[in-house]
Tab-separated table of C-alpha atoms and ligand atoms in Angstrom:
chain	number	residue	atom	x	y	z
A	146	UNK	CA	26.682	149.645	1.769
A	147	UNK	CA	28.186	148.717	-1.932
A	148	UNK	CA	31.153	150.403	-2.317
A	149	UNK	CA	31.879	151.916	-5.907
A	150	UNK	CA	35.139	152.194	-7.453
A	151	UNK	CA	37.161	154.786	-8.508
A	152	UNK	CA	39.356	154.374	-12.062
A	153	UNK	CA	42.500	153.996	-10.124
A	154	UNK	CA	40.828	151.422	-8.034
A	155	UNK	CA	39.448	149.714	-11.296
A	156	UNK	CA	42.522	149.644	-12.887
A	157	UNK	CA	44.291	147.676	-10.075
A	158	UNK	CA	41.303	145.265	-10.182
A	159	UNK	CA	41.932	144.962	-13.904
A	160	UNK	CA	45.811	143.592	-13.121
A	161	UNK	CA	43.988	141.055	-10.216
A	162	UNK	CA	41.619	139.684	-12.685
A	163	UNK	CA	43.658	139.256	-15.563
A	164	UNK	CA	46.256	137.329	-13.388
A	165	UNK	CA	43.292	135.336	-11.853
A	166	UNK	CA	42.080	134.492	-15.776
A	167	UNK	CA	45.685	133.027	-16.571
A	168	UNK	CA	45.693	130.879	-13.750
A	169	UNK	CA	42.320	129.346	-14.566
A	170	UNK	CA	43.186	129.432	-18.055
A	171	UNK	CA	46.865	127.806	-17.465
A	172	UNK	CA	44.980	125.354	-14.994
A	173	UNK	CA	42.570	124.791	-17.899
A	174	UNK	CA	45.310	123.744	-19.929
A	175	UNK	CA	46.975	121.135	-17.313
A	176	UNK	CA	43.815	119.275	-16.972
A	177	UNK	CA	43.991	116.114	-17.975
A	178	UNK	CA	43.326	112.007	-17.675
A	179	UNK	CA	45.441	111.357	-14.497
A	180	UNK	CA	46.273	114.795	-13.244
A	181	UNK	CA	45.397	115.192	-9.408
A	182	UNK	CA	43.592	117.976	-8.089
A	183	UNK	CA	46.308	119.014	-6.090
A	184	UNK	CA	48.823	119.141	-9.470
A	185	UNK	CA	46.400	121.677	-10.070
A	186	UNK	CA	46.482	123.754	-7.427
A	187	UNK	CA	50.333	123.550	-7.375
A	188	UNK	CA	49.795	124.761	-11.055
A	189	UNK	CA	47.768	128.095	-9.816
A	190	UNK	CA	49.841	128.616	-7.283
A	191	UNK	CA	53.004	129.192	-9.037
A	192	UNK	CA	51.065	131.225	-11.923
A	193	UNK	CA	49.765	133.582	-8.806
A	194	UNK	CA	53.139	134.227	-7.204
A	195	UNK	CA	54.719	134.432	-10.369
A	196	UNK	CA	52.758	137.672	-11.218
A	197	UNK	CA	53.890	139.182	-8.049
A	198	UNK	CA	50.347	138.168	-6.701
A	199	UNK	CA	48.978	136.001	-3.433
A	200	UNK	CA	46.107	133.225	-3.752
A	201	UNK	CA	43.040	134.438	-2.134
A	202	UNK	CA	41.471	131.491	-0.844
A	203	UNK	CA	45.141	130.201	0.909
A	204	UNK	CA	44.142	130.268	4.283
A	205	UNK	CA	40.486	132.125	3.874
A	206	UNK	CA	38.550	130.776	7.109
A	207	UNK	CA	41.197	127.819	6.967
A	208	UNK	CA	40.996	126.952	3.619
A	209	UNK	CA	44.041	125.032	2.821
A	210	UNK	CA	44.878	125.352	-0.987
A	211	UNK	CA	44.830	128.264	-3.665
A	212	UNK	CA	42.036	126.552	-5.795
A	213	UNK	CA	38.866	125.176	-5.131
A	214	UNK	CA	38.686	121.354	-7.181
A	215	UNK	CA	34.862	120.185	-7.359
A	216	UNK	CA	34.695	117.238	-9.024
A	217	UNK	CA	31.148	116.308	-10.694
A	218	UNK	CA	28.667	116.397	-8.237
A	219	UNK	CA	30.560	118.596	-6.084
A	220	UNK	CA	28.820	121.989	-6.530
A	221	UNK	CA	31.900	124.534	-4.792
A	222	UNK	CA	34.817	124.508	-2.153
A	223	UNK	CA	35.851	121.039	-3.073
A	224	UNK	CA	39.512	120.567	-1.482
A	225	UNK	CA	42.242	119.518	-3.786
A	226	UNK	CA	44.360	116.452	-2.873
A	227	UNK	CA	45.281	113.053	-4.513
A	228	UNK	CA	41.938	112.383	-6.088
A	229	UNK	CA	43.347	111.443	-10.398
A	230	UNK	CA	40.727	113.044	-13.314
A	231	UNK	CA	39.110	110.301	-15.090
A	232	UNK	CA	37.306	111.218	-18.680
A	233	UNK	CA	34.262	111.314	-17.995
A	234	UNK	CA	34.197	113.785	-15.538
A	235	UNK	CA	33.656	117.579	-15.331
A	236	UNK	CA	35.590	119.811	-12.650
A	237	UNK	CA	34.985	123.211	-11.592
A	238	UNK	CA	37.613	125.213	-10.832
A	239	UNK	CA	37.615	128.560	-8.676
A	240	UNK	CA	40.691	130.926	-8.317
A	241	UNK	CA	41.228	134.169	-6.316
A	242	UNK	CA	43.869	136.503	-6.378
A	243	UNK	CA	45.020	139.765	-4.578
A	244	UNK	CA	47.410	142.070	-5.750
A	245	UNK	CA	48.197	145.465	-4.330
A	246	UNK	CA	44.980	144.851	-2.106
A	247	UNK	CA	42.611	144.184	-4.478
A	248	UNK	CA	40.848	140.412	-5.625
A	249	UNK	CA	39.859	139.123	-8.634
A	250	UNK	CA	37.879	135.875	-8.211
A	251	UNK	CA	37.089	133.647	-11.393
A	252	UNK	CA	35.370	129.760	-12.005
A	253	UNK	CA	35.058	127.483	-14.937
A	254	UNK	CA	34.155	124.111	-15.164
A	255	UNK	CA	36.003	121.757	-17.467
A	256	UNK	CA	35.849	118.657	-19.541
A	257	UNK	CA	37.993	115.672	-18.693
A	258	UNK	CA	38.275	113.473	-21.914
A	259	UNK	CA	35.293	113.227	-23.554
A	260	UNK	CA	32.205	113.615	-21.490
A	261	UNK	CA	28.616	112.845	-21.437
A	262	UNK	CA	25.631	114.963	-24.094
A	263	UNK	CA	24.219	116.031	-20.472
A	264	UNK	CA	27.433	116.863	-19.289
A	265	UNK	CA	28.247	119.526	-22.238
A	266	UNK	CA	25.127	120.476	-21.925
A	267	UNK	CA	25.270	121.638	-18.559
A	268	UNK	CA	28.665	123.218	-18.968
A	269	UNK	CA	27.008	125.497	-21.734
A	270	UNK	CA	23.777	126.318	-19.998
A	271	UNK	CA	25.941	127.233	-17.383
A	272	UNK	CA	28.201	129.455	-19.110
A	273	UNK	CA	25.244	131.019	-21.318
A	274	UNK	CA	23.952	131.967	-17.703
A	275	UNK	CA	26.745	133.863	-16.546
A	276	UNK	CA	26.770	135.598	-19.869
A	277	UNK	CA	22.835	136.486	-19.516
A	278	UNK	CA	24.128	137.642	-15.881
A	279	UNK	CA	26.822	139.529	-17.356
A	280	UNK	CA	24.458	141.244	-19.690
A	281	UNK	CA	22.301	142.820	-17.340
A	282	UNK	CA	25.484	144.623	-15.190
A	283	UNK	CA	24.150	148.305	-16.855
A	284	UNK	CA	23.697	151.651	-14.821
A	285	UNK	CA	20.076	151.939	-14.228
A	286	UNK	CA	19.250	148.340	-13.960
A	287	UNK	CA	18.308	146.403	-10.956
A	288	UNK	CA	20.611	143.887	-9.158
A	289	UNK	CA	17.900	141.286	-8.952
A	290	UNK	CA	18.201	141.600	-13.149
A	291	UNK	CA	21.394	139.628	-13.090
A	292	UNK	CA	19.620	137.054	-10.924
A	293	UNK	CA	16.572	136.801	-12.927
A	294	UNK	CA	18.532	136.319	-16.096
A	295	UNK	CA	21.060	133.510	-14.848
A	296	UNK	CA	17.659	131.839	-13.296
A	297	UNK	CA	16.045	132.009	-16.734
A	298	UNK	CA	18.728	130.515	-19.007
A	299	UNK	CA	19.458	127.935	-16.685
A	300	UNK	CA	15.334	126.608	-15.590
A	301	UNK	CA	14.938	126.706	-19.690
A	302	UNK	CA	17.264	124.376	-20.273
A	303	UNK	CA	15.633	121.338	-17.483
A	304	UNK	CA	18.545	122.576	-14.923
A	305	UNK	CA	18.020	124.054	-11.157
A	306	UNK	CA	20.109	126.537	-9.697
A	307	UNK	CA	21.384	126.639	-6.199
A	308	UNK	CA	20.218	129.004	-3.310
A	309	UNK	CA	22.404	128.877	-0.616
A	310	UNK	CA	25.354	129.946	-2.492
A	311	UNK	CA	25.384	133.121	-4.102
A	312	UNK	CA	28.229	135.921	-5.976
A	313	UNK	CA	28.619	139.398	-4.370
A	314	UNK	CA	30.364	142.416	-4.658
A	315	UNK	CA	33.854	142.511	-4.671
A	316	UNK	CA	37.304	144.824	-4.054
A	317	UNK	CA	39.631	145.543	-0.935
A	318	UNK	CA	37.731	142.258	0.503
A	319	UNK	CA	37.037	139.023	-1.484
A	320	UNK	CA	33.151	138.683	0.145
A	321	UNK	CA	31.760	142.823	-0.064
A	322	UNK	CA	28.352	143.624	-0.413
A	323	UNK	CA	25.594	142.923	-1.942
A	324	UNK	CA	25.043	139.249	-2.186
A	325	UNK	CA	24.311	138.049	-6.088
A	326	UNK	CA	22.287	135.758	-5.960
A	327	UNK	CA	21.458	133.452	-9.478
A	328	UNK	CA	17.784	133.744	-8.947
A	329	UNK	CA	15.344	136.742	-8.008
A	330	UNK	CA	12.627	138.837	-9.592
A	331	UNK	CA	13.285	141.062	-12.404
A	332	UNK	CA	12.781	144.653	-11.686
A	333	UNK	CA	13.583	144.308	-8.098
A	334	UNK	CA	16.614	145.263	-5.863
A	335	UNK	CA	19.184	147.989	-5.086
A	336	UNK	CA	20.390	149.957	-8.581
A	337	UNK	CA	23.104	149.391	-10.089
A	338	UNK	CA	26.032	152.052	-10.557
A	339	UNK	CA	29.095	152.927	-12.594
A	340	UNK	CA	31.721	151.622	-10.349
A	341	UNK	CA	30.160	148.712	-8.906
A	342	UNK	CA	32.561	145.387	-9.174
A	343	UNK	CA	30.498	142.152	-8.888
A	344	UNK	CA	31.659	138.821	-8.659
A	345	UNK	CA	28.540	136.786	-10.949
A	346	UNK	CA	28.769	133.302	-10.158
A	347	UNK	CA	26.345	130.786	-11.587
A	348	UNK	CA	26.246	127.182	-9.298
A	349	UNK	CA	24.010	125.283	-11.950
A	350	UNK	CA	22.623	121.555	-11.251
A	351	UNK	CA	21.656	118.798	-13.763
A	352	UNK	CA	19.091	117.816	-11.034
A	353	UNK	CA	17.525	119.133	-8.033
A	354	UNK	CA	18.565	122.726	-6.672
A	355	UNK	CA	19.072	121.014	-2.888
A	356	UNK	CA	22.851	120.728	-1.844
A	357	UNK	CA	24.334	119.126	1.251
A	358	UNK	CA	28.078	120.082	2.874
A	359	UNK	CA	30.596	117.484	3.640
A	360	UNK	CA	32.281	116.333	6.929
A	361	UNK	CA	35.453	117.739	5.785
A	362	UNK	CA	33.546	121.011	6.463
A	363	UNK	CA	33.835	122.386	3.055
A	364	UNK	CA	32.755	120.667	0.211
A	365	UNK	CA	29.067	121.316	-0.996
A	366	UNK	CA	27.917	118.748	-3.167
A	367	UNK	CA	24.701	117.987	-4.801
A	368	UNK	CA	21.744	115.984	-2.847
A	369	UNK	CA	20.556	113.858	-5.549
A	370	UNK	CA	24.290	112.817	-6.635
A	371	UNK	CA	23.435	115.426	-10.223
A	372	UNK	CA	26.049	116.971	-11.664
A	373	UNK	CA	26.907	120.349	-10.488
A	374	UNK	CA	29.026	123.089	-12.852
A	375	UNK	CA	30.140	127.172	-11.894
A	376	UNK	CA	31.475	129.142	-14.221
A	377	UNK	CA	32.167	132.954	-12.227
A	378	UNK	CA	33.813	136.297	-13.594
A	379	UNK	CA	34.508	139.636	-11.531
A	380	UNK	CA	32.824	142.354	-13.602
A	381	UNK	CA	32.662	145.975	-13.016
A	382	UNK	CA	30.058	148.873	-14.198
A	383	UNK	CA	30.967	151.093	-16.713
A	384	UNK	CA	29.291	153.774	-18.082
A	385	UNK	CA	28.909	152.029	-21.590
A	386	UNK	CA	27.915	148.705	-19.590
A	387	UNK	CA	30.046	145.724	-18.102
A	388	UNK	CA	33.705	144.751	-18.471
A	389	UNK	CA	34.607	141.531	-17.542
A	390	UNK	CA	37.798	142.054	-15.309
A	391	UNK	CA	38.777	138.298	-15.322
A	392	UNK	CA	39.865	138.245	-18.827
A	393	UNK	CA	43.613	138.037	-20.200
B	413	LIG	MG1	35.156	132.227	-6.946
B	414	LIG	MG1	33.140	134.362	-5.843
């Protein structure tokens, strides 16, 4: 079942979201040439608690920091730890947060120094595709609408988008139903309602679609060795379209 939202619910989701966006944003800032992954993750940390909030992902199935780090062709759940940012290299970044029993769950990928023309490239097909996503989250459409229009921007462009990792609705839990996923048919799926909060979450590859998981048991990284980026927001279903709930 998708649960819908009422306004007070919303409006709590609003506060989780917008303390989810500064931490990416205030993570954003700190990265850097030499900066370790788990600076960063010290960085969000402090940001979340600050606001009177709890990471979401501390401790999730045993995951042991507050930020996913996934460094190049890492697609998701990379682990922070000692690992130093080189220029060169692109790093997505996913946060959670809960607050008063609600999440907010956001991703961006960033530039370190000055990176390759593929490289940007990716990062703004990417982005453009969780916008396209974004665009569809209207009352009457069809959830496989979001799919097919993150599919779309992204197999234009030369770049393949991963199956086995999807978004999905979120609220009182981080993972609710219905899975999102960044491909489908237009037209097709459950409809979508006022008060529906989905997390849209774009996993885009400069190469092949296929991914592989790590012995560490967590991190999913690209089969071909491509470049992998994720840019996410947690957006919710209003009656004159979508709001973005991981914004400042
Ligand atoms: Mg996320
Ligand atoms: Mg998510």
């Amino acid at each position: 079942m998708i649960v819908r939202k009422s306004p007070t619910e919303i409006e709590i989701m609003r506060e989780a979201g917008r303390i989810t966006a500064e931490a990416l944003r205030v993570v954003g800032e700190a990265v850097g040439v030499g900066v370790t992954t788990a600076e960063l993750d010290r960085v969000a940390e402090n940001v979340i608690r600050s606001a009177g909030a709890a990471p979401a992902f501390k401790g999730y199935h045993g995951f042991p920091a507050s930020i996913c780090a996934s460094l190049n062709n890492e697609v998701v759940h990379g682990i922070p730890g000692a690992r130093k940012l080189h220029t060169g290299d692109i790093l997505s970044v996913d946060i959670g947060a809960i607050i008063d029993g609600y999440y907010g769950d956001s991703a961006m990928t960033f530039p370190v120094g000055e990176v390759s023309e593929e490289a940007k490239r990716l990062l703004d097909v990417t982005r453009a595709s969780l916008e396209a996503g974004i665009a569809k989250c209207i009352e009457g459409m069809r959830l496989h609408d979001i799919g097919h229009a993150v599919q779309t921007v992204a197999e234009r462009a030369g770049f393949s988008v991963v199956r086995e990792y999807v978004g999905h609705g979120i609220g009182r839990e981080m993972h609710e139903e219905p899975n999102v996923p960044n491909f489908g048919q237009a037209g097709t799926g459950p409809a979508l309602k006022r008060g529906m909060v989905l997390a849209i979450e774009p996993m885009i590859n400069a190469g092949g679609a296929a991914v592989v998981s790590l012995a560490d048991g967590w991190t999913v990284v690209t089969r071909d060795g491509s470049l992998s980026a994720h840019f996410e927001h947690t957006v919710v279903i209003m009656e004159n379209g979508p709001e973005i709930l991981t914004l400042e």
